[in-house]
Each structure stands twice: as structure tokens, then as C-alpha cells.
Amino acid sequence: MLKLDKNKLQDFLKAIEEEYQIQLPVKKADQTDFCNFEDTLKPNKGLEIDLNTRLSVKSPKSYLFPRSESYLEFKKDNERLDFKLKELTGKANLIFGIRNCDQESFKILDKVFLQEPVDQLYKRRRNSTITVVARCLEQSETCFCQLFEIEPAGSETGADLYYYNYNDGLYFTAGSDQGELILSDYSQYFKSVEPEIEKKLNQEANQFNGKITADSDNPLMQNKPELLYDNKEAIFNSDIWQELANRCLECGICTYLCPTCHCYDIQDYSADQSGERYRCWDSCLFSNFTEMAHGDNPREETYQRLRQRFFHKLVYFPEEQEESLACVGCGRCLGSCPVNIDITEVLALAGGVIND
């Protein structure tokens, strides 16, 4: 374990910025989101690095799966149509300060985009991205990651570096060879840690990981994610979906903020003899998401689309991906839905269906 004094953080980031494009949590107007480090160095931006907020408003998935991405150029020359695939240029990404729930969400996106046929757009970004995880020692009121067997203070989630944010320092350990290399190449910014401090931090992490369990008093932890999977036929045909649909505005904010939602659309933008093909995020809650070219729509009703969203996360995805659930319990859907529909309420209602 190595310590980076917080008053040396900016110098460290400036140094590694020569090698990486850095994104990290930044606060502006009481809202924390990921932002380019270089923008925090511009006084007129009013941005402040925020390593204390446990959950950014938006997830960092856009660095691997952008909200919109032009990837193909085409041009017509007489009777010939030429195509050119856009290259990914620039430095490798380094996402600093993500939490273990978001790091776990990358594994779920990997299952979607890196299975055959491999999504090359995702793969090239994934292969050029370094992740640095901030290990949680406190819980936000909307967090329930341990419901999905994620250890918020753990160090086995596949990140390249992990750190504790403790008092005046950030205490780092490597999670990969690339992480070891960063600690080694920039060793002038780090110093050794006294054994008793390292022992204390590891003890706090173990205690915190064990503190929030499925049988705790936290109401978010009372639900069982496997409930839908184990009772899918009864819950699929229950009235809870229409009850929820009566409230749902179909705004799609839950799908856009969710770190594991990955629906997208592909469109062409063309003018005269040339154009570009791009893809952009879509949402299974939108009424035209499953509309066919001939006009039919297998999920015309809101309750059908709402049911599909939760069944995909808790039933269909684990059926296809060796029991892996497509939720990491980050809690963004709890805080963002304007009518307070979220996965914990769905599980609670589903539990009522089974117990009736």
C-alpha cells in the first residue's frame, strides 16, 4: 500500500495527464459528475474535484459506450459508394474515482459487447481504458450494491488501481500489472504506509463490507433479486406492471443513468453525396423502441415495456449470462425517477405477489 498526499493529487494528475486522458468526479453547482481533469484547471469553469461524493449523478459508462458515436463515413462518387471506418484517436482513458458498483457494471457491459460477434467500437475503448476505484467506507442512503454481492470496499472487481480516501491521503493498491506500472513509473508522488495504518484501513473495509447484509435493517436490503427469476411466470402475469405503468412517464431517465443499460439505435446522417453512420443510446421504455418497419409493435403498452426492463435485468440476462444479474445496486434509479419507480419497489411488489 502506498500513500499519495491529497495536496499532491493535482501534481500527480498533471504528470500522468501526459499519458492519459483523465476523467474524475467534479462538482459544479452542487452536482457531481465525471469531467475531464484538464477542465478543472480552468478557473472560469468553476469546477472542483470531488472525491467525497459516493455516487455521481451519471454513471461513467459513457466513456466506454458513448451517448452518441459516429463511426462510419460514406461517400458516393458516381456509381461507387466508398466507406471509411473512423479511427479512435488520442490518449488512453484513465477514469479516476469510480466506485466498485460502477466498476462491476463494466463487467456486465463486457458480457454484452465482448461476446461474439464482438462489438469493435466498445472493444477498442475498453482496451484503452484504465480504471481507478475509490473504495467505499460509507454508504449512501440509496445504495444497495451488496444485494448483488458486490463488496463496496473490496479490491477484487477488476480495476487497475484501488484507493482509500482517508484523512489527508489517498492510499493505493494495484489491481493489475498496469496499475503496478503506474505506481512504479510515478513513484516520486507516493510514500510507504505505516503497517498499523494499512491494518486499520483493511479492518475498516472488512467491517464495512460485512456491515450491510441482506438481513440488516436497511429496507433496500430486504429484497431478494432472485425473486423474479424464481417466480417468473406468476410475476410476469401479475397486475403490478399495470399499477406501475399508471405512474410511469416513460421519460427514460432510469435507463440513461443506469450503468448497465445498453440499448442503442443506429442512424445515418447524410447530405447530398456523403454522410455518416452513428449510434446513440436508446431506451426500452420508449414506445417506438420495438416498433417494426411494417408498423407492428410487440410491446405497444407501457406496462409491457416496463415489465421488459425489469425482466431483462433480473430474468432474461441471467438466463443468457450464467446467472449474472444486470443490476449493480448503485441506486441511481432511486434518486432520479420523477415518480419514484425503482428496482427495489418492483422487488417489494413482486414479493407481495408471491406471498398473497
PDB file of N, CA and C in Angstrom, residues 228-286:
ATOM      1  N   LEU A 228     -37.722 -12.561  -8.943  1.00  0.00           N
ATOM      2  CA  LEU A 228     -38.354 -12.607 -10.259  1.00  0.00           C
ATOM      3  C   LEU A 228     -37.952 -13.858 -11.010  1.00  0.00           C
ATOM      4  N   TYR A 229     -36.690 -14.208 -10.911  1.00  0.00           N
ATOM      5  CA  TYR A 229     -36.182 -15.369 -11.644  1.00  0.00           C
ATOM      6  C   TYR A 229     -36.863 -16.653 -11.162  1.00  0.00           C
ATOM      7  N   ASP A 230     -37.006 -16.762  -9.853  1.00  0.00           N
ATOM      8  CA  ASP A 230     -37.567 -17.995  -9.283  1.00  0.00           C
ATOM      9  C   ASP A 230     -39.074 -18.095  -9.456  1.00  0.00           C
ATOM     10  N   ASN A 231     -39.744 -16.956  -9.678  1.00  0.00           N
ATOM     11  CA  ASN A 231     -41.222 -16.961  -9.783  1.00  0.00           C
ATOM     12  C   ASN A 231     -41.668 -16.212 -11.037  1.00  0.00           C
ATOM     13  N   LYS A 232     -40.943 -16.377 -12.111  1.00  0.00           N
ATOM     14  CA  LYS A 232     -41.129 -15.510 -13.269  1.00  0.00           C
ATOM     15  C   LYS A 232     -42.512 -15.636 -13.910  1.00  0.00           C
ATOM     16  N   GLU A 233     -43.088 -16.811 -13.938  1.00  0.00           N
ATOM     17  CA  GLU A 233     -44.389 -16.945 -14.598  1.00  0.00           C
ATOM     18  C   GLU A 233     -45.487 -16.224 -13.818  1.00  0.00           C
ATOM     19  N   ALA A 234     -45.495 -16.409 -12.498  1.00  0.00           N
ATOM     20  CA  ALA A 234     -46.529 -15.763 -11.671  1.00  0.00           C
ATOM     21  C   ALA A 234     -46.377 -14.253 -11.689  1.00  0.00           C
ATOM     22  N   ILE A 235     -45.147 -13.786 -11.606  1.00  0.00           N
ATOM     23  CA  ILE A 235     -44.920 -12.334 -11.548  1.00  0.00           C
ATOM     24  C   ILE A 235     -45.104 -11.706 -12.929  1.00  0.00           C
ATOM     25  N   PHE A 236     -44.755 -12.422 -13.973  1.00  0.00           N
ATOM     26  CA  PHE A 236     -44.937 -11.885 -15.334  1.00  0.00           C
ATOM     27  C   PHE A 236     -46.398 -11.535 -15.585  1.00  0.00           C
ATOM     28  N   ASN A 237     -47.316 -12.364 -15.107  1.00  0.00           N
ATOM     29  CA  ASN A 237     -48.739 -12.178 -15.379  1.00  0.00           C
ATOM     30  C   ASN A 237     -49.489 -11.422 -14.284  1.00  0.00           C
ATOM     31  N   SER A 238     -48.762 -10.854 -13.335  1.00  0.00           N
ATOM     32  CA  SER A 238     -49.433 -10.159 -12.235  1.00  0.00           C
ATOM     33  C   SER A 238     -49.866  -8.748 -12.635  1.00  0.00           C
ATOM     34  N   ASP A 239     -50.661  -8.127 -11.757  1.00  0.00           N
ATOM     35  CA  ASP A 239     -51.172  -6.778 -12.038  1.00  0.00           C
ATOM     36  C   ASP A 239     -50.191  -5.671 -11.665  1.00  0.00           C
ATOM     37  N   ILE A 240     -49.061  -6.033 -11.070  1.00  0.00           N
ATOM     38  CA  ILE A 240     -48.150  -4.978 -10.586  1.00  0.00           C
ATOM     39  C   ILE A 240     -47.623  -4.124 -11.736  1.00  0.00           C
ATOM     40  N   TRP A 241     -47.504  -4.701 -12.925  1.00  0.00           N
ATOM     41  CA  TRP A 241     -46.934  -3.946 -14.051  1.00  0.00           C
ATOM     42  C   TRP A 241     -47.872  -2.839 -14.505  1.00  0.00           C
ATOM     43  N   GLN A 242     -49.170  -3.113 -14.530  1.00  0.00           N
ATOM     44  CA  GLN A 242     -50.123  -2.072 -14.895  1.00  0.00           C
ATOM     45  C   GLN A 242     -50.170  -1.000 -13.813  1.00  0.00           C
ATOM     46  N   GLU A 243     -50.071  -1.424 -12.534  1.00  0.00           N
ATOM     47  CA  GLU A 243     -50.053  -0.437 -11.445  1.00  0.00           C
ATOM     48  C   GLU A 243     -48.868   0.507 -11.590  1.00  0.00           C
ATOM     49  N   LEU A 244     -47.698  -0.049 -11.906  1.00  0.00           N
ATOM     50  CA  LEU A 244     -46.511   0.789 -12.083  1.00  0.00           C
ATOM     51  C   LEU A 244     -46.629   1.642 -13.351  1.00  0.00           C
ATOM     52  N   ALA A 245     -47.195   1.050 -14.409  1.00  0.00           N
ATOM     53  CA  ALA A 245     -47.328   1.780 -15.677  1.00  0.00           C
ATOM     54  C   ALA A 245     -48.248   2.988 -15.537  1.00  0.00           C
ATOM     55  N   ASN A 246     -49.211   2.910 -14.620  1.00  0.00           N
ATOM     56  CA  ASN A 246     -50.107   4.046 -14.410  1.00  0.00           C
ATOM     57  C   ASN A 246     -49.351   5.284 -13.921  1.00  0.00           C
ATOM     58  N   ARG A 247     -48.179   5.055 -13.324  1.00  0.00           N
ATOM     59  CA  ARG A 247     -47.367   6.180 -12.828  1.00  0.00           C
ATOM     60  C   ARG A 247     -46.239   6.546 -13.793  1.00  0.00           C
ATOM     61  N   CYS A 248     -45.729   5.569 -14.534  1.00  0.00           N
ATOM     62  CA  CYS A 248     -44.524   5.788 -15.353  1.00  0.00           C
ATOM     63  C   CYS A 248     -44.763   6.856 -16.422  1.00  0.00           C
ATOM     64  N   LEU A 249     -43.818   7.792 -16.542  1.00  0.00           N
ATOM     65  CA  LEU A 249     -43.900   8.865 -17.540  1.00  0.00           C
ATOM     66  C   LEU A 249     -43.172   8.501 -18.827  1.00  0.00           C
ATOM     67  N   GLU A 250     -42.496   7.352 -18.824  1.00  0.00           N
ATOM     68  CA  GLU A 250     -41.714   6.913 -19.995  1.00  0.00           C
ATOM     69  C   GLU A 250     -40.666   7.944 -20.404  1.00  0.00           C
ATOM     70  N   CYS A 251     -40.100   8.636 -19.433  1.00  0.00           N
ATOM     71  CA  CYS A 251     -39.082   9.638 -19.745  1.00  0.00           C
ATOM     72  C   CYS A 251     -37.744   8.991 -20.079  1.00  0.00           C
ATOM     73  N   GLY A 252     -37.519   7.765 -19.573  1.00  0.00           N
ATOM     74  CA  GLY A 252     -36.289   7.042 -19.880  1.00  0.00           C
ATOM     75  C   GLY A 252     -35.089   7.437 -19.056  1.00  0.00           C
ATOM     76  N   ILE A 253     -35.267   8.308 -18.042  1.00  0.00           N
ATOM     77  CA  ILE A 253     -34.108   8.759 -17.252  1.00  0.00           C
ATOM     78  C   ILE A 253     -33.437   7.587 -16.528  1.00  0.00           C
ATOM     79  N   CYS A 254     -34.242   6.600 -16.090  1.00  0.00           N
ATOM     80  CA  CYS A 254     -33.673   5.446 -15.387  1.00  0.00           C
ATOM     81  C   CYS A 254     -32.724   4.672 -16.288  1.00  0.00           C
ATOM     82  N   THR A 255     -33.074   4.555 -17.570  1.00  0.00           N
ATOM     83  CA  THR A 255     -32.225   3.786 -18.481  1.00  0.00           C
ATOM     84  C   THR A 255     -30.983   4.574 -18.871  1.00  0.00           C
ATOM     85  N   TYR A 256     -31.098   5.881 -18.951  1.00  0.00           N
ATOM     86  CA  TYR A 256     -29.945   6.688 -19.331  1.00  0.00           C
ATOM     87  C   TYR A 256     -28.917   6.783 -18.198  1.00  0.00           C
ATOM     88  N   LEU A 257     -29.394   6.831 -16.957  1.00  0.00           N
ATOM     89  CA  LEU A 257     -28.467   6.929 -15.829  1.00  0.00           C
ATOM     90  C   LEU A 257     -27.970   5.566 -15.363  1.00  0.00           C
ATOM     91  N   CYS A 258     -28.681   4.518 -15.710  1.00  0.00           N
ATOM     92  CA  CYS A 258     -28.291   3.172 -15.268  1.00  0.00           C
ATOM     93  C   CYS A 258     -26.936   2.799 -15.875  1.00  0.00           C
ATOM     94  N   PRO A 259     -25.988   2.304 -15.049  1.00  0.00           N
ATOM     95  CA  PRO A 259     -24.667   1.949 -15.597  1.00  0.00           C
ATOM     96  C   PRO A 259     -24.665   0.672 -16.423  1.00  0.00           C
ATOM     97  N   THR A 260     -25.745  -0.119 -16.363  1.00  0.00           N
ATOM     98  CA  THR A 260     -25.749  -1.380 -17.112  1.00  0.00           C
ATOM     99  C   THR A 260     -26.686  -1.375 -18.310  1.00  0.00           C
ATOM    100  N   CYS A 261     -27.573  -0.382 -18.443  1.00  0.00           N
ATOM    101  CA  CYS A 261     -28.467  -0.336 -19.604  1.00  0.00           C
ATOM    102  C   CYS A 261     -27.639  -0.061 -20.864  1.00  0.00           C
ATOM    103  N   HIS A 262     -27.943  -0.758 -21.923  1.00  0.00           N
ATOM    104  CA  HIS A 262     -27.061  -0.694 -23.088  1.00  0.00           C
ATOM    105  C   HIS A 262     -27.834  -0.710 -24.420  1.00  0.00           C
ATOM    106  N   CYS A 263     -29.121  -0.379 -24.411  1.00  0.00           N
ATOM    107  CA  CYS A 263     -29.873  -0.327 -25.667  1.00  0.00           C
ATOM    108  C   CYS A 263     -29.377   0.837 -26.524  1.00  0.00           C
ATOM    109  N   TYR A 264     -29.312   0.620 -27.804  1.00  0.00           N
ATOM    110  CA  TYR A 264     -28.898   1.712 -28.694  1.00  0.00           C
ATOM    111  C   TYR A 264     -29.604   1.598 -30.041  1.00  0.00           C
ATOM    112  N   ASP A 265     -29.548   2.691 -30.777  1.00  0.00           N
ATOM    113  CA  ASP A 265     -30.118   2.760 -32.120  1.00  0.00           C
ATOM    114  C   ASP A 265     -29.002   3.146 -33.087  1.00  0.00           C
ATOM    115  N   ILE A 266     -29.179   2.826 -34.345  1.00  0.00           N
ATOM    116  CA  ILE A 266     -28.212   3.205 -35.380  1.00  0.00           C
ATOM    117  C   ILE A 266     -28.939   4.025 -36.434  1.00  0.00           C
ATOM    118  N   GLN A 267     -28.354   5.166 -36.779  1.00  0.00           N
ATOM    119  CA  GLN A 267     -28.968   6.077 -37.745  1.00  0.00           C
ATOM    120  C   GLN A 267     -27.909   6.558 -38.740  1.00  0.00           C
ATOM    121  N   ASP A 268     -28.368   6.991 -39.901  1.00  0.00           N
ATOM    122  CA  ASP A 268     -27.490   7.619 -40.882  1.00  0.00           C
ATOM    123  C   ASP A 268     -27.811   9.097 -40.960  1.00  0.00           C
ATOM    124  N   TYR A 269     -26.762   9.887 -41.050  1.00  0.00           N
ATOM    125  CA  TYR A 269     -26.921  11.312 -41.314  1.00  0.00           C
ATOM    126  C   TYR A 269     -26.267  11.568 -42.667  1.00  0.00           C
ATOM    127  N   SER A 270     -27.030  12.025 -43.621  1.00  0.00           N
ATOM    128  CA  SER A 270     -26.448  12.200 -44.950  1.00  0.00           C
ATOM    129  C   SER A 270     -26.874  13.526 -45.540  1.00  0.00           C
ATOM    130  N   ALA A 271     -26.015  14.032 -46.411  1.00  0.00           N
ATOM    131  CA  ALA A 271     -26.301  15.273 -47.124  1.00  0.00           C
ATOM    132  C   ALA A 271     -25.688  15.146 -48.507  1.00  0.00           C
ATOM    133  N   ASP A 272     -26.518  15.304 -49.504  1.00  0.00           N
ATOM    134  CA  ASP A 272     -26.063  15.209 -50.882  1.00  0.00           C
ATOM    135  C   ASP A 272     -25.390  13.857 -51.152  1.00  0.00           C
ATOM    136  N   GLN A 273     -24.098  13.840 -51.381  1.00  0.00           N
ATOM    137  CA  GLN A 273     -23.407  12.625 -51.803  1.00  0.00           C
ATOM    138  C   GLN A 273     -22.582  11.972 -50.687  1.00  0.00           C
ATOM    139  N   SER A 274     -22.698  12.430 -49.467  1.00  0.00           N
ATOM    140  CA  SER A 274     -21.877  11.854 -48.394  1.00  0.00           C
ATOM    141  C   SER A 274     -22.657  11.872 -47.090  1.00  0.00           C
ATOM    142  N   GLY A 275     -22.102  11.174 -46.095  1.00  0.00           N
ATOM    143  CA  GLY A 275     -22.772  11.146 -44.809  1.00  0.00           C
ATOM    144  C   GLY A 275     -22.002  10.337 -43.793  1.00  0.00           C
ATOM    145  N   GLU A 276     -22.613  10.164 -42.629  1.00  0.00           N
ATOM    146  CA  GLU A 276     -22.001   9.403 -41.549  1.00  0.00           C
ATOM    147  C   GLU A 276     -23.041   8.481 -40.934  1.00  0.00           C
ATOM    148  N   ARG A 277     -22.560   7.372 -40.430  1.00  0.00           N
ATOM    149  CA  ARG A 277     -23.414   6.458 -39.660  1.00  0.00           C
ATOM    150  C   ARG A 277     -22.998   6.562 -38.195  1.00  0.00           C
ATOM    151  N   TYR A 278     -23.969   6.676 -37.324  1.00  0.00           N
ATOM    152  CA  TYR A 278     -23.659   6.795 -35.903  1.00  0.00           C
ATOM    153  C   TYR A 278     -24.640   5.958 -35.094  1.00  0.00           C
ATOM    154  N   ARG A 279     -24.248   5.687 -33.883  1.00  0.00           N
ATOM    155  CA  ARG A 279     -25.183   5.035 -32.963  1.00  0.00           C
ATOM    156  C   ARG A 279     -25.346   5.905 -31.732  1.00  0.00           C
ATOM    157  N   CYS A 280     -26.497   5.766 -31.096  1.00  0.00           N
ATOM    158  CA  CYS A 280     -26.805   6.580 -29.924  1.00  0.00           C
ATOM    159  C   CYS A 280     -27.648   5.754 -28.960  1.00  0.00           C
ATOM    160  N   TRP A 281     -27.600   6.146 -27.705  1.00  0.00           N
ATOM    161  CA  TRP A 281     -28.379   5.429 -26.702  1.00  0.00           C
ATOM    162  C   TRP A 281     -29.867   5.453 -27.053  1.00  0.00           C
ATOM    163  N   ASP A 282     -30.538   4.378 -26.691  1.00  0.00           N
ATOM    164  CA  ASP A 282     -31.987   4.284 -26.841  1.00  0.00           C
ATOM    165  C   ASP A 282     -32.536   3.745 -25.526  1.00  0.00           C
ATOM    166  N   SER A 283     -33.820   3.610 -25.431  1.00  0.00           N
ATOM    167  CA  SER A 283     -34.422   3.119 -24.185  1.00  0.00           C
ATOM    168  C   SER A 283     -35.564   2.161 -24.492  1.00  0.00           C
ATOM    169  N   CYS A 284     -35.590   1.034 -23.783  1.00  0.00           N
ATOM    170  CA  CYS A 284     -36.658   0.061 -23.973  1.00  0.00           C
ATOM    171  C   CYS A 284     -37.990   0.591 -23.460  1.00  0.00           C
ATOM    172  N   LEU A 285     -37.974   1.731 -22.770  1.00  0.00           N
ATOM    173  CA  LEU A 285     -39.229   2.315 -22.280  1.00  0.00           C
ATOM    174  C   LEU A 285     -39.910   3.188 -23.330  1.00  0.00           C
ATOM    175  N   PHE A 286     -39.199   3.533 -24.381  1.00  0.00           N
ATOM    176  CA  PHE A 286     -39.795   4.383 -25.411  1.00  0.00           C
ATOM    177  C   PHE A 286     -40.750   3.568 -26.282  1.00  0.00           C
TER     178      PHE A 286
END
